[in-house]
């Protein structure tokens, strides 16, 4: 809880130090500021906010270990390598998720894939928690009911977005101008990226990884089983906090 409070304090502080980019992406940057060491401009991988086995039986320990320590670590390492080769003037000396996403169409694929991979996975770990699931509360619950008719209908549409996404990618619930929208992106793209192939843009408040590496060890090819399990670990408190900050 203390950690959440200090993060909230940091959010407020950094809001006054806005980078001059989109307010929403500043919020997201500040959420994940610990992933960038400003001393040497290297992105770093945080530990999971819970144990590897904390999401059992819904998501298994081995999947979490491999997903975080191997897949996510590789995105971080490859992002740092890709940034080293960049012309430093492209990002005007400011290396943050925000500065990268806003110039996405001018940056090489290695930056796009690995910055997306690092951001998306950091977001994903934080939008899950042990003993999660249940239903959203407060303003987010109201907004979901207003937008989708009911929580059950929202859940159905979000599950469909994950199920129908062909190949590797992500399903998202985003906020744009206070409005909630469900969307999906390919590979490691996300709705914060300023690039034409990302059609629906917005600030994510919920994310679901539908790459096979997220579920293959436990569920093999059964994406539907994985998504069904995933609903039991959603951190609705965090999604609600993000919604309150963004809307
Ligand atoms: Mn993944």
Short mmCIF file of C-alpha atoms and ligand atoms in Angstrom, two decimals:
data_model
loop_
_atom_site.label_atom_id
_atom_site.label_comp_id
_atom_site.label_asym_id
_atom_site.label_seq_id
_atom_site.Cartn_x
_atom_site.Cartn_y
_atom_site.Cartn_z
CA UNK A 1 0.00 0.00 0.00
CA UNK A 2 2.82 2.39 0.87
CA UNK A 3 4.29 1.79 -2.53
CA UNK A 4 0.98 2.75 -4.18
CA UNK A 5 0.83 5.94 -2.15
CA UNK A 6 4.33 7.02 -3.07
CA UNK A 7 3.63 6.23 -6.70
CA UNK A 8 0.53 8.37 -6.50
CA UNK A 9 2.62 11.19 -5.02
CA UNK A 10 5.09 10.83 -7.82
CA UNK A 11 2.27 10.93 -10.34
CA UNK A 12 1.09 14.26 -8.98
CA UNK A 13 4.61 15.67 -8.92
CA UNK A 14 5.43 14.56 -12.41
CA UNK A 15 2.14 15.93 -13.72
CA UNK A 16 3.54 19.39 -13.04
CA UNK A 17 6.70 18.46 -14.90
CA UNK A 18 4.78 17.43 -17.99
CA UNK A 19 7.00 16.80 -20.95
CA UNK A 20 4.79 18.73 -23.27
CA UNK A 21 3.61 15.57 -24.97
CA UNK A 22 0.16 14.09 -24.60
CA UNK A 23 -0.93 14.27 -20.96
CA UNK A 24 -2.02 10.65 -21.04
CA UNK A 25 1.37 9.37 -22.07
CA UNK A 26 3.01 11.45 -19.34
CA UNK A 27 0.85 9.63 -16.84
CA UNK A 28 1.90 6.32 -18.28
CA UNK A 29 5.57 7.35 -18.23
CA UNK A 30 5.39 8.30 -14.60
CA UNK A 31 3.70 5.02 -13.73
CA UNK A 32 6.66 3.19 -15.14
CA UNK A 33 9.45 5.65 -14.38
CA UNK A 34 11.34 3.05 -12.39
CA UNK A 35 11.95 1.17 -15.62
CA UNK A 36 14.28 3.84 -16.89
CA UNK A 37 17.44 4.70 -15.05
CA UNK A 38 18.07 8.32 -15.92
CA UNK A 39 21.73 8.04 -14.92
CA UNK A 40 22.77 5.92 -17.82
CA UNK A 41 19.65 6.10 -20.00
CA UNK A 42 19.17 2.36 -19.82
CA UNK A 43 15.83 0.71 -19.43
CA UNK A 44 15.74 -1.87 -16.65
CA UNK A 45 13.44 -4.75 -15.79
CA UNK A 46 11.54 -4.52 -12.52
CA UNK A 47 10.85 -7.62 -10.48
CA UNK A 48 7.28 -8.89 -10.70
CA UNK A 49 5.07 -7.08 -8.19
CA UNK A 50 4.24 -10.54 -6.69
CA UNK A 51 5.75 -14.03 -6.64
CA UNK A 52 6.06 -16.17 -9.74
CA UNK A 53 3.51 -18.58 -8.30
CA UNK A 54 1.18 -15.90 -6.91
CA UNK A 55 -1.29 -16.15 -9.80
CA UNK A 56 -1.65 -19.94 -9.46
CA UNK A 57 -3.78 -21.83 -10.29
CA UNK A 58 -4.93 -19.40 -13.00
CA UNK A 59 -1.51 -18.63 -14.46
CA UNK A 60 1.23 -21.11 -13.59
CA UNK A 61 4.62 -20.43 -12.07
CA UNK A 62 6.70 -21.73 -14.99
CA UNK A 63 4.85 -19.55 -17.49
CA UNK A 64 5.38 -16.49 -15.29
CA UNK A 65 9.11 -17.26 -14.84
CA UNK A 66 9.78 -17.74 -18.53
CA UNK A 67 7.52 -14.88 -19.56
CA UNK A 68 9.10 -12.35 -17.20
CA UNK A 69 12.72 -13.53 -16.90
CA UNK A 70 13.25 -14.61 -20.51
CA UNK A 71 10.76 -12.93 -22.84
CA UNK A 72 10.41 -9.61 -21.02
CA UNK A 73 14.13 -9.43 -20.20
CA UNK A 74 14.93 -9.94 -23.89
CA UNK A 75 12.73 -6.97 -24.85
CA UNK A 76 14.57 -4.79 -22.31
CA UNK A 77 18.02 -5.90 -23.48
CA UNK A 78 17.14 -5.49 -27.14
CA UNK A 79 15.54 -2.10 -26.52
CA UNK A 80 18.75 -0.81 -24.92
CA UNK A 81 20.79 -2.17 -27.84
CA UNK A 82 18.43 -0.62 -30.39
CA UNK A 83 18.57 2.78 -28.68
CA UNK A 84 22.39 2.74 -28.66
CA UNK A 85 22.38 2.62 -32.44
CA UNK A 86 19.94 5.52 -32.84
CA UNK A 87 20.88 8.98 -33.98
CA UNK A 88 20.50 10.76 -30.59
CA UNK A 89 18.85 13.79 -32.16
CA UNK A 90 15.79 11.74 -33.17
CA UNK A 91 14.57 11.57 -29.56
CA UNK A 92 16.01 15.00 -28.71
CA UNK A 93 17.87 13.50 -25.77
CA UNK A 94 14.68 12.44 -23.98
CA UNK A 95 14.43 8.67 -23.77
CA UNK A 96 11.10 7.68 -22.27
CA UNK A 97 8.26 5.48 -23.41
CA UNK A 98 6.40 8.66 -24.24
CA UNK A 99 9.16 10.19 -26.37
CA UNK A 100 9.54 6.88 -28.21
CA UNK A 101 5.84 6.21 -28.80
CA UNK A 102 5.16 9.71 -30.07
CA UNK A 103 7.85 9.34 -32.77
CA UNK A 104 7.07 5.72 -33.54
CA UNK A 105 6.74 6.17 -37.29
CA UNK A 106 10.26 7.65 -37.47
CA UNK A 107 12.00 4.94 -35.45
CA UNK A 108 13.33 1.54 -36.56
CA UNK A 109 11.37 -1.67 -36.07
CA UNK A 110 13.77 -2.85 -33.36
CA UNK A 111 12.82 0.15 -31.20
CA UNK A 112 9.13 -0.28 -31.94
CA UNK A 113 9.04 -4.00 -31.13
CA UNK A 114 11.19 -3.84 -28.02
CA UNK A 115 9.87 -0.58 -26.53
CA UNK A 116 6.39 -2.00 -27.07
CA UNK A 117 7.46 -5.32 -25.58
CA UNK A 118 8.92 -3.64 -22.50
CA UNK A 119 6.02 -1.26 -21.92
CA UNK A 120 3.27 -3.79 -22.64
CA UNK A 121 4.68 -6.44 -20.32
CA UNK A 122 5.34 -3.96 -17.50
CA UNK A 123 1.76 -2.84 -17.86
CA UNK A 124 0.52 -6.44 -17.97
CA UNK A 125 2.25 -7.51 -14.71
CA UNK A 126 0.77 -4.50 -12.95
CA UNK A 127 -2.76 -5.01 -14.20
CA UNK A 128 -2.83 -8.48 -12.63
CA UNK A 129 -2.71 -9.47 -8.97
CA UNK A 130 -3.20 -12.51 -6.75
CA UNK A 131 -6.81 -12.89 -5.64
CA UNK A 132 -7.87 -10.46 -8.34
CA UNK A 133 -10.79 -10.83 -10.67
CA UNK A 134 -14.29 -10.06 -9.49
CA UNK A 135 -15.65 -6.83 -10.96
CA UNK A 136 -14.59 -3.19 -11.28
CA UNK A 137 -15.99 -0.67 -8.82
CA UNK A 138 -16.72 3.05 -8.65
CA UNK A 139 -16.46 5.31 -11.68
CA UNK A 140 -14.88 2.63 -13.84
CA UNK A 141 -17.79 0.27 -13.15
CA UNK A 142 -20.23 3.03 -14.08
CA UNK A 143 -18.34 3.86 -17.28
CA UNK A 144 -18.20 0.19 -18.31
CA UNK A 145 -21.92 -0.22 -17.72
CA UNK A 146 -22.73 2.96 -19.62
CA UNK A 147 -20.46 2.08 -22.56
CA UNK A 148 -21.11 -1.63 -22.93
CA UNK A 149 -24.50 -2.10 -21.25
CA UNK A 150 -23.22 -4.40 -18.52
CA UNK A 151 -19.99 -5.85 -17.13
CA UNK A 152 -20.87 -9.24 -18.63
CA UNK A 153 -21.26 -7.67 -22.07
CA UNK A 154 -17.92 -5.85 -21.67
CA UNK A 155 -16.25 -9.12 -20.64
CA UNK A 156 -17.71 -10.85 -23.69
CA UNK A 157 -16.50 -8.15 -26.08
CA UNK A 158 -13.01 -7.96 -24.52
CA UNK A 159 -12.69 -11.77 -24.60
CA UNK A 160 -13.71 -11.69 -28.27
CA UNK A 161 -11.06 -9.06 -29.01
CA UNK A 162 -8.45 -11.41 -27.53
CA UNK A 163 -9.86 -14.50 -29.21
CA UNK A 164 -10.30 -12.99 -32.66
CA UNK A 165 -6.92 -11.33 -32.81
CA UNK A 166 -5.05 -13.36 -35.39
CA UNK A 167 -1.54 -14.36 -34.32
CA UNK A 168 0.52 -12.55 -31.72
CA UNK A 169 -0.76 -9.37 -30.12
CA UNK A 170 -2.69 -7.71 -27.35
CA UNK A 171 -6.26 -6.82 -26.42
CA UNK A 172 -6.77 -3.44 -24.73
CA UNK A 173 -9.32 -1.34 -22.95
CA UNK A 174 -8.37 2.26 -23.64
CA UNK A 175 -9.58 5.70 -22.67
CA UNK A 176 -9.66 8.46 -25.24
CA UNK A 177 -11.37 11.77 -24.47
CA UNK A 178 -13.01 10.12 -21.49
CA UNK A 179 -14.49 7.39 -23.68
CA UNK A 180 -13.81 3.66 -23.20
CA UNK A 181 -12.98 1.52 -26.24
CA UNK A 182 -11.89 -2.10 -26.70
CA UNK A 183 -9.23 -2.70 -29.31
CA UNK A 184 -6.37 -5.02 -30.21
CA UNK A 185 -2.90 -4.51 -31.64
CA UNK A 186 -0.47 -6.74 -33.52
CA UNK A 187 2.88 -7.95 -32.21
CA UNK A 188 4.12 -5.55 -29.51
CA UNK A 189 2.30 -2.48 -30.76
CA UNK A 190 0.08 -0.59 -28.34
CA UNK A 191 -2.57 2.16 -28.51
CA UNK A 192 -0.09 4.83 -27.35
CA UNK A 193 2.01 4.49 -30.50
CA UNK A 194 1.71 7.27 -33.04
CA UNK A 195 1.80 5.08 -36.11
CA UNK A 196 -0.88 4.55 -38.72
CA UNK A 197 -1.14 0.76 -38.26
CA UNK A 198 -2.43 1.40 -34.72
CA UNK A 199 -5.91 2.49 -35.69
CA UNK A 200 -7.51 3.06 -32.29
CA UNK A 201 -5.40 5.18 -30.00
CA UNK A 202 -5.83 5.97 -26.33
CA UNK A 203 -4.40 5.37 -22.89
CA UNK A 204 -4.62 1.74 -21.84
CA UNK A 205 -6.24 0.84 -18.54
CA UNK A 206 -6.41 -2.93 -19.18
CA UNK A 207 -4.21 -5.20 -21.30
CA UNK A 208 -4.25 -8.87 -22.21
CA UNK A 209 -1.25 -10.57 -23.78
CA UNK A 210 -2.45 -13.08 -26.39
CA UNK A 211 0.97 -14.19 -27.61
CA UNK A 212 1.24 -17.97 -27.38
CA UNK A 213 4.20 -17.56 -25.02
CA UNK A 214 1.69 -16.20 -22.47
CA UNK A 215 -0.19 -19.49 -22.24
CA UNK A 216 1.36 -22.28 -24.29
CA UNK A 217 3.08 -24.13 -21.43
CA UNK A 218 -0.16 -24.54 -19.48
CA UNK A 219 -2.94 -24.25 -22.04
CA UNK A 220 -1.08 -25.24 -25.22
CA UNK A 221 -3.22 -23.98 -28.12
CA UNK A 222 -6.30 -23.22 -26.01
CA UNK A 223 -6.35 -19.43 -25.93
CA UNK A 224 -9.98 -19.46 -24.75
CA UNK A 225 -9.04 -21.36 -21.55
CA UNK A 226 -6.19 -18.93 -20.87
CA UNK A 227 -8.43 -15.88 -21.26
CA UNK A 228 -11.08 -17.45 -19.05
CA UNK A 229 -8.43 -18.04 -16.36
CA UNK A 230 -6.99 -14.55 -16.78
CA UNK A 231 -10.22 -12.88 -15.69
CA UNK A 232 -9.54 -14.31 -12.21
CA UNK A 233 -6.33 -12.31 -11.80
CA UNK A 234 -7.33 -8.92 -13.20
CA UNK A 235 -6.35 -6.08 -10.87
CA UNK A 236 -9.49 -3.95 -11.08
CA UNK A 237 -8.19 -1.60 -8.38
CA UNK A 238 -5.27 -0.66 -10.61
CA UNK A 239 -7.49 -0.31 -13.69
CA UNK A 240 -9.77 1.97 -11.66
CA UNK A 241 -6.81 4.10 -10.51
CA UNK A 242 -5.62 4.48 -14.09
CA UNK A 243 -9.10 5.39 -15.26
CA UNK A 244 -9.31 8.08 -12.56
CA UNK A 245 -5.95 9.53 -13.63
CA UNK A 246 -6.64 9.47 -17.35
CA UNK A 247 -10.28 10.35 -17.91
MN1 LIG B 1 4.20 -11.70 -23.60
#
